[in-house]
Amino acid sequence: MDTNVLEQLAQILEQRKRADPAQSYVARLYAGGPDLIRKKIGEEATEVVIAAGHPDDAALIHEVADLWFHTLVALAARGLDHGVVLAELGRRFGVSGIEEKASRPGQ
């Protein structure tokens, strides 16, 4: 995989903040605010769950790509770069999932 895709996508998502919602799907998501973006993430997550229950690998890949895309939109809408998520994954690397979850506040 070309990790440069994330950088290119981040640039496009930033550009779309200034785009016309009538001309850009991403601009329309931004204009709809957090509720619309959350709704799309929920829809895409449900589609991933459904696809994961079927043997069609291409469908699962497609739905995961949609989910990742919409979560990147959510990050960008909040002014967060995807690098913060990569850093968090890096922080967790080599740590037991059980230990990591127990270390979260309120656990």
Short mmCIF file of C-alpha atoms in Angstrom, two decimals:
data_model
loop_
_atom_site.label_atom_id
_atom_site.label_comp_id
_atom_site.label_asym_id
_atom_site.label_seq_id
_atom_site.Cartn_x
_atom_site.Cartn_y
_atom_site.Cartn_z
CA MET A 1 0.00 0.00 0.00
CA ASP A 2 1.12 3.49 -0.75
CA THR A 3 0.98 5.33 2.60
CA ASN A 4 1.23 8.54 0.61
CA VAL A 5 -2.47 8.03 -0.16
CA LEU A 6 -3.30 9.18 3.38
CA GLU A 7 -1.28 12.37 2.90
CA GLN A 8 -2.90 13.07 -0.45
CA LEU A 9 -6.35 12.42 0.97
CA ALA A 10 -5.65 14.68 3.96
CA GLN A 11 -4.76 17.51 1.57
CA ILE A 12 -7.94 17.00 -0.43
CA LEU A 13 -10.09 16.88 2.71
CA GLU A 14 -8.55 20.17 3.81
CA GLN A 15 -9.22 21.75 0.40
CA ARG A 16 -12.84 20.62 0.50
CA LYS A 17 -13.42 22.77 3.60
CA ARG A 18 -13.47 25.72 1.20
CA ALA A 19 -15.47 23.98 -1.53
CA ASP A 20 -19.09 24.48 -2.52
CA PRO A 21 -21.33 21.86 -0.88
CA ALA A 22 -23.34 21.73 -4.10
CA GLN A 23 -20.19 20.60 -5.92
CA SER A 24 -18.41 18.43 -3.34
CA TYR A 25 -19.63 15.48 -1.29
CA VAL A 26 -17.03 16.18 1.41
CA ALA A 27 -17.97 19.87 1.54
CA ARG A 28 -21.59 18.73 1.97
CA LEU A 29 -20.54 16.54 4.91
CA TYR A 30 -18.68 19.45 6.51
CA ALA A 31 -21.68 21.74 5.96
CA GLY A 32 -23.94 19.16 7.61
CA GLY A 33 -21.81 19.33 10.73
CA PRO A 34 -20.88 16.68 13.26
CA ASP A 35 -24.31 15.04 13.27
CA LEU A 36 -24.22 14.28 9.54
CA ILE A 37 -20.63 13.03 9.72
CA ARG A 38 -21.47 10.78 12.70
CA LYS A 39 -24.51 9.44 10.85
CA LYS A 40 -22.36 8.52 7.84
CA ILE A 41 -19.78 6.82 10.07
CA GLY A 42 -22.56 4.82 11.72
CA GLU A 43 -23.96 3.77 8.35
CA GLU A 44 -20.54 2.75 7.08
CA ALA A 45 -19.73 0.84 10.29
CA THR A 46 -22.98 -1.09 9.94
CA GLU A 47 -22.12 -1.92 6.34
CA VAL A 48 -18.70 -3.21 7.48
CA VAL A 49 -20.39 -5.45 10.06
CA ILE A 50 -22.73 -6.83 7.40
CA ALA A 51 -19.94 -7.35 4.85
CA ALA A 52 -17.77 -9.07 7.48
CA GLY A 53 -20.48 -11.71 7.79
CA HIS A 54 -20.31 -12.65 4.11
CA PRO A 55 -17.55 -14.39 2.14
CA ASP A 56 -17.14 -11.58 -0.43
CA ASP A 57 -13.71 -10.11 0.35
CA ALA A 58 -14.10 -7.33 -2.23
CA ALA A 59 -17.29 -6.10 -0.54
CA LEU A 60 -15.58 -6.05 2.87
CA ILE A 61 -12.62 -4.12 1.48
CA HIS A 62 -14.96 -1.62 -0.18
CA GLU A 63 -16.94 -1.05 3.01
CA VAL A 64 -13.84 -0.71 5.19
CA ALA A 65 -12.48 1.88 2.74
CA ASP A 66 -15.76 3.80 3.06
CA LEU A 67 -15.56 3.65 6.86
CA TRP A 68 -11.93 4.77 6.94
CA PHE A 69 -12.74 7.62 4.56
CA HIS A 70 -15.58 8.92 6.68
CA THR A 71 -13.53 8.67 9.88
CA LEU A 72 -10.82 10.72 8.16
CA VAL A 73 -13.48 13.31 7.33
CA ALA A 74 -14.47 13.38 11.02
CA LEU A 75 -10.86 13.95 12.06
CA ALA A 76 -10.35 16.67 9.48
CA ALA A 77 -13.60 18.39 10.51
CA ARG A 78 -12.17 18.66 14.03
CA GLY A 79 -8.82 19.91 12.76
CA LEU A 80 -7.06 16.64 13.57
CA ASP A 81 -4.56 14.99 11.28
CA HIS A 82 -4.62 11.23 10.68
CA GLY A 83 -1.10 11.20 12.12
CA VAL A 84 -2.52 11.45 15.64
CA VAL A 85 -4.32 8.14 15.11
CA LEU A 86 -1.19 6.55 13.71
CA ALA A 87 0.72 7.82 16.76
CA GLU A 88 -1.90 6.32 19.07
CA LEU A 89 -1.64 2.98 17.27
CA GLY A 90 2.13 3.21 17.60
CA ARG A 91 1.81 3.90 21.32
CA ARG A 92 -0.31 0.77 21.70
CA PHE A 93 2.04 -1.42 19.69
CA GLY A 94 3.47 -4.18 21.85
CA VAL A 95 0.96 -3.52 24.65
CA SER A 96 -1.62 -6.15 25.49
CA GLY A 97 -5.10 -5.08 24.44
CA ILE A 98 -6.31 -6.04 27.89
CA GLU A 99 -3.66 -3.85 29.55
CA GLU A 100 -4.28 -0.96 27.18
CA LYS A 101 -8.02 -0.95 27.82
CA ALA A 102 -7.51 -1.21 31.59
CA SER A 103 -5.21 1.85 31.47
CA ARG A 104 -7.98 4.08 30.06
CA PRO A 105 -9.63 6.52 32.45
CA GLY A 106 -12.81 5.13 33.97
CA GLN A 107 -11.89 1.49 33.36
#
